[in-house]
């Protein structure tokens, strides 16, 4: 699947749901200074695409929630080329983007009373003649300079610009999801999605949602000490996309992304470990799992809860559904 193919599939899936879809192309990304996103896509013959999805379920003046999905439709590693075995499932590196599309479709069918924006940067990371080179320095959308020390860490560059762009909405909070670090397989295996957040209240809601769905999440630290691993050595720029040392790699990547969210509440979900199923989970078929879509939908449904009378048997309903349920109870 190419970025264009994904965009077409997303439009087909959402066009009749009430979600507004805006398809942005390379020139738009250039105009907005998304140099990290563009650097990740430079080696491919396929043009990058940036999808912007808009759902308004309540007062348009109410601040939206922003969902961001990593959409690398194939990750060969760029000039820091992966080996054959590592490329085997890299068509699934757009799992975060697919999760956001599925979540947007679900919340529209549930008519959740909230405003949501979905941002999906789509590209391929290939070793073409014009690919970004190790040692290149780019200026991200928010002005931070980044050393591209490893072209196989393209997800950090792609999400950095998407996170910067998301702040234009002045959102309630930002949530990004994607297959960022292979280390998650060693930390949590297939048991849970790794979650990093700067807001304990959001973590509590996410944890409760995962208990309801059975698709588990686990919080990992976002301590300032990890900033030391993303400082370039002997190079005059702000950050590097190749954290120093192998220990705490997933935490260092989260620390990198934190530099692009300003003061906003934020959740980062690293789904590399749960991307693929080998028939170990009874209720999931073998192959790409689609996780953590169930938990993300449940999380949004729970935080959209209004007064307690809208909660029926542990399930949160939008106001109009709650009223309908109350009328049925009275009839019976």
CSV table of C-alpha atoms in Angstrom, one decimal:
chain,number,residue,atom,x,y,z
A,1,UNK,CA,0.0,0.0,0.0
A,2,UNK,CA,1.3,3.4,-1.0
A,3,UNK,CA,0.5,6.8,0.7
A,4,UNK,CA,-1.9,7.4,-2.2
A,5,UNK,CA,-3.6,4.0,-1.8
A,6,UNK,CA,-4.0,4.6,1.9
A,7,UNK,CA,-5.5,8.0,1.4
A,8,UNK,CA,-8.0,6.6,-1.1
A,9,UNK,CA,-9.0,3.8,1.3
A,10,UNK,CA,-9.4,6.3,4.1
A,11,UNK,CA,-11.6,8.6,2.0
A,12,UNK,CA,-13.8,5.6,1.0
A,13,UNK,CA,-14.1,4.5,4.7
A,14,UNK,CA,-15.0,7.9,6.0
A,15,UNK,CA,-16.7,9.8,3.2
A,16,UNK,CA,-20.2,8.8,4.3
A,17,UNK,CA,-19.7,9.1,8.0
A,18,UNK,CA,-19.8,12.9,8.4
A,19,UNK,CA,-16.0,13.2,8.8
A,20,UNK,CA,-14.5,16.1,6.7
A,21,UNK,CA,-11.4,14.9,4.9
A,22,UNK,CA,-8.6,17.2,3.7
A,23,UNK,CA,-5.8,15.7,1.6
A,24,UNK,CA,-2.6,17.7,1.7
A,25,UNK,CA,0.3,17.2,-0.7
A,26,UNK,CA,4.1,17.7,-0.7
A,27,UNK,CA,3.9,21.4,-1.6
A,28,UNK,CA,1.6,22.1,1.4
A,29,UNK,CA,4.1,20.3,3.7
A,30,UNK,CA,6.9,22.5,2.3
A,31,UNK,CA,4.9,25.7,2.9
A,32,UNK,CA,4.3,24.6,6.5
A,33,UNK,CA,8.0,23.8,7.1
A,34,UNK,CA,7.5,20.1,7.8
A,35,UNK,CA,11.1,19.3,7.0
A,36,UNK,CA,11.2,16.1,9.2
A,37,UNK,CA,8.2,14.6,7.4
A,38,UNK,CA,9.6,15.5,4.0
A,39,UNK,CA,13.1,14.1,4.9
A,40,UNK,CA,11.5,10.8,5.8
A,41,UNK,CA,9.9,10.6,2.4
A,42,UNK,CA,12.7,11.8,0.2
A,43,UNK,CA,14.0,8.4,-0.9
A,44,UNK,CA,10.7,7.2,-2.3
A,45,UNK,CA,9.2,7.7,-5.7
A,46,UNK,CA,5.8,7.9,-4.0
A,47,UNK,CA,4.7,11.4,-3.0
A,48,UNK,CA,3.9,12.0,0.7
A,49,UNK,CA,0.4,12.8,1.7
A,50,UNK,CA,-0.9,14.5,4.9
A,51,UNK,CA,-4.5,13.6,5.8
A,52,UNK,CA,-6.5,15.9,8.0
A,53,UNK,CA,-9.8,14.5,9.4
A,54,UNK,CA,-12.4,16.7,11.2
A,55,UNK,CA,-15.3,15.5,13.3
A,56,UNK,CA,-17.6,17.9,15.1
A,57,UNK,CA,-19.9,16.2,17.6
A,58,UNK,CA,-20.6,19.2,19.8
A,59,UNK,CA,-20.3,23.0,19.9
A,60,UNK,CA,-17.7,24.0,17.2
A,61,UNK,CA,-16.3,26.5,19.7
A,62,UNK,CA,-15.3,23.7,22.1
A,63,UNK,CA,-11.6,22.7,21.9
A,64,UNK,CA,-11.0,19.5,20.0
A,65,UNK,CA,-9.0,16.4,20.8
A,66,UNK,CA,-6.3,15.6,18.3
A,67,UNK,CA,-5.4,12.1,17.3
A,68,UNK,CA,-2.2,11.5,15.3
A,69,UNK,CA,-1.4,8.2,13.5
A,70,UNK,CA,2.1,7.3,12.2
A,71,UNK,CA,1.5,6.4,8.5
A,72,UNK,CA,4.7,5.0,7.1
A,73,UNK,CA,3.2,2.7,4.4
A,74,UNK,CA,6.6,0.9,4.0
A,75,UNK,CA,9.7,1.2,6.0
A,76,UNK,CA,12.9,-0.1,4.3
A,77,UNK,CA,15.0,2.0,6.7
A,78,UNK,CA,16.2,4.6,4.2
A,79,UNK,CA,19.9,4.6,3.6
A,80,UNK,CA,20.3,2.8,7.0
A,81,UNK,CA,18.8,-0.1,5.3
A,82,UNK,CA,17.0,-2.9,7.2
A,83,UNK,CA,17.8,-6.5,6.6
A,84,UNK,CA,15.3,-8.8,4.8
A,85,UNK,CA,13.8,-10.2,8.0
A,86,UNK,CA,13.3,-6.8,9.6
A,87,UNK,CA,11.5,-5.6,6.5
A,88,UNK,CA,9.1,-8.6,6.5
A,89,UNK,CA,6.2,-6.8,8.3
A,90,UNK,CA,7.1,-3.2,7.5
A,91,UNK,CA,3.9,-2.8,5.4
A,92,UNK,CA,2.4,-2.7,8.8
A,93,UNK,CA,4.3,0.5,9.8
A,94,UNK,CA,1.1,2.4,9.1
A,95,UNK,CA,-0.8,0.7,11.9
A,96,UNK,CA,-1.1,3.9,13.8
A,97,UNK,CA,-2.7,5.6,10.9
A,98,UNK,CA,-5.1,2.7,10.4
A,99,UNK,CA,-6.0,2.9,14.1
A,100,UNK,CA,-6.9,6.6,13.8
A,101,UNK,CA,-9.1,6.0,10.7
A,102,UNK,CA,-10.9,3.2,12.4
A,103,UNK,CA,-11.3,5.3,15.6
A,104,UNK,CA,-12.7,8.2,13.7
A,105,UNK,CA,-15.2,5.9,12.0
A,106,UNK,CA,-16.3,4.5,15.3
A,107,UNK,CA,-16.8,7.8,17.1
A,108,UNK,CA,-18.9,9.1,14.3
A,109,UNK,CA,-21.2,6.0,14.4
A,110,UNK,CA,-21.4,6.4,18.2
A,111,UNK,CA,-22.1,10.1,17.8
A,112,UNK,CA,-19.8,11.0,20.6
A,113,UNK,CA,-20.3,14.5,21.9
A,114,UNK,CA,-16.8,15.8,21.2
A,115,UNK,CA,-14.8,17.5,18.6
A,116,UNK,CA,-11.9,15.4,17.2
A,117,UNK,CA,-9.2,16.1,14.7
A,118,UNK,CA,-7.3,13.3,13.1
A,119,UNK,CA,-3.8,13.9,11.6
A,120,UNK,CA,-2.2,11.2,9.4
A,121,UNK,CA,1.2,11.8,7.8
A,122,UNK,CA,1.7,9.2,5.1
A,123,UNK,CA,5.0,8.4,3.4
A,124,UNK,CA,7.5,5.6,2.5
A,125,UNK,CA,11.0,5.4,3.9
A,126,UNK,CA,13.1,4.2,1.0
A,127,UNK,CA,16.8,4.2,0.1
A,128,UNK,CA,16.4,6.2,-3.2
A,129,UNK,CA,19.0,8.5,-4.8
A,130,UNK,CA,17.5,11.6,-3.1
A,131,UNK,CA,17.1,9.9,0.3
A,132,UNK,CA,18.1,11.8,3.5
A,133,UNK,CA,21.6,10.9,4.6
A,134,UNK,CA,23.0,10.1,8.1
A,135,UNK,CA,24.4,13.4,9.3
A,136,UNK,CA,21.8,15.7,7.7
A,137,UNK,CA,20.4,18.4,9.9
A,138,UNK,CA,16.9,19.6,9.4
A,139,UNK,CA,14.7,22.3,11.0
A,140,UNK,CA,11.4,20.9,12.2
A,141,UNK,CA,8.1,22.7,11.9
A,142,UNK,CA,8.5,24.3,15.4
A,143,UNK,CA,12.0,25.6,14.7
A,144,UNK,CA,13.9,22.8,16.6
A,145,UNK,CA,17.0,21.6,14.7
A,146,UNK,CA,17.4,17.8,14.4
A,147,UNK,CA,20.4,15.7,13.5
A,148,UNK,CA,19.3,12.7,11.3
A,149,UNK,CA,21.8,10.3,12.7
A,150,UNK,CA,19.8,7.2,11.7
A,151,UNK,CA,17.4,7.3,8.7
A,152,UNK,CA,15.7,4.2,10.1
A,153,UNK,CA,14.3,6.3,12.9
A,154,UNK,CA,12.0,8.1,10.5
A,155,UNK,CA,8.9,7.8,12.8
A,156,UNK,CA,10.4,10.4,15.2
A,157,UNK,CA,10.7,12.9,12.3
A,158,UNK,CA,7.3,12.2,10.9
A,159,UNK,CA,5.5,12.5,14.3
A,160,UNK,CA,7.5,15.5,15.4
A,161,UNK,CA,6.1,17.7,12.6
A,162,UNK,CA,2.6,16.3,13.1
A,163,UNK,CA,2.7,17.0,16.8
A,164,UNK,CA,3.9,20.6,16.1
A,165,UNK,CA,1.1,21.1,13.6
A,166,UNK,CA,-1.5,19.7,16.0
A,167,UNK,CA,-0.9,22.6,18.4
A,168,UNK,CA,-2.6,25.0,16.0
A,169,UNK,CA,-5.9,23.7,17.2
A,170,UNK,CA,-5.2,24.6,20.8
A,171,UNK,CA,-6.5,21.1,21.7
A,172,UNK,CA,-7.8,19.7,25.0
A,173,UNK,CA,-5.0,17.1,24.6
A,174,UNK,CA,-3.0,15.3,21.9
A,175,UNK,CA,-2.7,11.6,21.4
A,176,UNK,CA,-0.3,10.0,19.0
A,177,UNK,CA,-0.2,6.3,18.1
A,178,UNK,CA,2.3,4.4,16.1
A,179,UNK,CA,4.9,1.6,15.7
A,180,UNK,CA,7.9,3.6,17.0
A,181,UNK,CA,10.4,1.3,18.7
A,182,UNK,CA,11.3,-2.3,18.4
A,183,UNK,CA,12.3,-2.2,22.0
A,184,UNK,CA,8.6,-2.5,23.0
A,185,UNK,CA,8.8,-6.1,21.9
A,186,UNK,CA,11.4,-6.7,24.6
A,187,UNK,CA,9.7,-4.6,27.3
A,188,UNK,CA,6.1,-5.7,27.0
A,189,UNK,CA,6.1,-8.4,24.2
A,190,UNK,CA,2.5,-8.7,22.9
A,191,UNK,CA,0.9,-8.2,26.3
A,192,UNK,CA,0.3,-4.4,26.2
A,193,UNK,CA,0.7,-1.1,24.4
A,194,UNK,CA,3.3,1.1,25.9
A,195,UNK,CA,1.9,4.5,27.0
A,196,UNK,CA,3.8,7.7,27.9
A,197,UNK,CA,2.0,10.7,29.1
A,198,UNK,CA,2.5,14.0,31.0
A,199,UNK,CA,-1.0,13.8,32.5
A,200,UNK,CA,-2.0,11.3,35.2
A,201,UNK,CA,-5.7,11.9,34.7
A,202,UNK,CA,-5.5,10.9,31.1
A,203,UNK,CA,-3.5,7.8,32.1
A,204,UNK,CA,-6.2,6.8,34.6
A,205,UNK,CA,-8.9,7.1,31.9
A,206,UNK,CA,-6.8,5.1,29.4
A,207,UNK,CA,-6.0,2.4,32.0
A,208,UNK,CA,-9.8,2.1,32.8
A,209,UNK,CA,-10.6,1.8,29.1
A,210,UNK,CA,-8.1,-1.0,28.6
A,211,UNK,CA,-9.6,-2.9,31.5
A,212,UNK,CA,-13.0,-2.7,29.8
A,213,UNK,CA,-11.7,-3.9,26.5
A,214,UNK,CA,-9.1,-6.4,27.6
A,215,UNK,CA,-6.6,-4.7,25.2
A,216,UNK,CA,-4.1,-3.7,27.8
A,217,UNK,CA,-1.9,-0.7,28.2
A,218,UNK,CA,1.1,-0.1,30.5
A,219,UNK,CA,2.5,3.2,31.5
A,220,UNK,CA,6.2,3.8,31.1
A,221,UNK,CA,8.3,6.7,32.5
A,222,UNK,CA,8.7,10.1,30.8
A,223,UNK,CA,11.5,11.4,33.1
A,224,UNK,CA,13.7,14.4,32.2
A,225,UNK,CA,16.8,12.2,32.5
A,226,UNK,CA,16.0,10.7,29.1
A,227,UNK,CA,16.7,14.1,27.5
A,228,UNK,CA,20.4,13.4,28.0
A,229,UNK,CA,20.1,10.6,25.4
A,230,UNK,CA,18.7,12.8,22.7
A,231,UNK,CA,21.4,15.5,22.9
A,232,UNK,CA,23.7,15.4,19.8
A,233,UNK,CA,27.4,14.8,20.5
A,234,UNK,CA,29.9,17.1,18.8
A,235,UNK,CA,27.2,18.6,16.5
A,236,UNK,CA,25.7,22.0,16.8
A,237,UNK,CA,21.9,21.3,16.8
A,238,UNK,CA,19.1,20.8,19.3
A,239,UNK,CA,18.2,17.1,19.1
A,240,UNK,CA,19.3,13.8,17.5
A,241,UNK,CA,16.9,11.1,16.2
A,242,UNK,CA,19.4,8.4,17.3
A,243,UNK,CA,19.3,8.3,21.1
A,244,UNK,CA,22.7,7.6,22.7
A,245,UNK,CA,23.0,4.0,24.1
A,246,UNK,CA,20.6,1.1,23.8
A,247,UNK,CA,19.1,1.3,27.3
A,248,UNK,CA,15.8,3.1,27.7
A,249,UNK,CA,15.5,3.6,23.9
A,250,UNK,CA,11.6,3.7,23.9
A,251,UNK,CA,11.7,6.2,26.8
A,252,UNK,CA,14.3,8.4,24.9
A,253,UNK,CA,12.1,8.4,21.8
A,254,UNK,CA,9.1,9.6,23.9
A,255,UNK,CA,11.4,12.3,25.4
A,256,UNK,CA,12.3,13.4,21.9
A,257,UNK,CA,8.6,13.7,20.9
A,258,UNK,CA,7.8,15.7,24.0
A,259,UNK,CA,9.8,18.6,22.6
A,260,UNK,CA,7.1,19.2,20.0
A,261,UNK,CA,4.0,19.4,22.1
A,262,UNK,CA,4.6,22.7,23.9
A,263,UNK,CA,2.6,22.8,27.1
A,264,UNK,CA,-0.3,20.6,26.0
A,265,UNK,CA,-1.5,17.4,27.6
A,266,UNK,CA,-0.3,14.5,25.6
A,267,UNK,CA,-0.4,10.7,25.3
A,268,UNK,CA,2.1,8.7,23.2
A,269,UNK,CA,1.2,5.1,22.4
A,270,UNK,CA,4.0,2.9,21.1
A,271,UNK,CA,2.4,-0.1,19.5
A,272,UNK,CA,5.3,-1.9,17.9
A,273,UNK,CA,5.0,-4.8,20.3
A,274,UNK,CA,1.3,-5.3,19.6
A,275,UNK,CA,1.3,-4.7,15.9
A,276,UNK,CA,1.4,-8.4,14.9
A,277,UNK,CA,-0.5,-11.4,16.2
A,278,UNK,CA,0.7,-15.0,16.0
A,279,UNK,CA,-2.6,-16.5,17.3
A,280,UNK,CA,-1.5,-16.0,20.9
A,281,UNK,CA,-4.5,-13.9,21.7
A,282,UNK,CA,-7.7,-15.9,21.4
A,283,UNK,CA,-10.0,-13.1,20.2
A,284,UNK,CA,-7.6,-11.8,17.5
A,285,UNK,CA,-6.8,-13.5,14.3
A,286,UNK,CA,-3.2,-14.0,13.1
A,287,UNK,CA,-1.7,-11.1,11.2
A,288,UNK,CA,-1.9,-7.4,11.8
A,289,UNK,CA,-3.9,-6.9,15.0
A,290,UNK,CA,-5.4,-3.5,14.7
A,291,UNK,CA,-4.5,-2.8,18.4
A,292,UNK,CA,-5.2,-0.6,20.3
A,293,UNK,CA,-8.2,0.6,18.4
A,294,UNK,CA,-10.7,-1.0,20.9
A,295,UNK,CA,-9.1,0.7,23.8
A,296,UNK,CA,-8.8,4.0,22.1
A,297,UNK,CA,-12.5,4.1,21.1
A,298,UNK,CA,-13.5,3.1,24.7
A,299,UNK,CA,-11.2,5.8,26.1
A,300,UNK,CA,-12.8,8.5,24.0
A,301,UNK,CA,-16.3,7.2,24.8
A,302,UNK,CA,-15.6,7.3,28.5
A,303,UNK,CA,-14.1,10.8,28.6
A,304,UNK,CA,-17.1,12.1,26.5
A,305,UNK,CA,-19.4,11.1,29.4
A,306,UNK,CA,-21.6,13.9,30.6
A,307,UNK,CA,-23.5,13.7,33.9
A,308,UNK,CA,-23.8,10.4,35.8
A,309,UNK,CA,-27.4,9.8,34.6
A,310,UNK,CA,-25.8,9.3,31.1
A,311,UNK,CA,-24.0,6.2,32.4
A,312,UNK,CA,-26.0,2.9,32.1
A,313,UNK,CA,-24.6,-0.3,33.5
A,314,UNK,CA,-21.0,0.9,33.2
A,315,UNK,CA,-21.4,2.1,29.6
A,316,UNK,CA,-21.2,5.8,28.7
A,317,UNK,CA,-23.8,7.0,26.2
A,318,UNK,CA,-24.0,10.3,24.3
A,319,UNK,CA,-26.9,12.4,25.6
A,320,UNK,CA,-29.4,11.5,22.9
A,321,UNK,CA,-28.7,7.8,23.4
A,322,UNK,CA,-29.1,8.2,27.1
A,323,UNK,CA,-32.5,9.8,26.8
A,324,UNK,CA,-33.6,7.0,24.4
A,325,UNK,CA,-32.5,4.4,26.9
A,326,UNK,CA,-34.3,6.2,29.8
A,327,UNK,CA,-37.5,6.2,27.8
A,328,UNK,CA,-37.2,2.5,27.1
A,329,UNK,CA,-36.7,1.8,30.8
A,330,UNK,CA,-39.9,3.8,31.7
A,331,UNK,CA,-41.9,1.9,29.1
A,332,UNK,CA,-40.8,-1.4,30.6
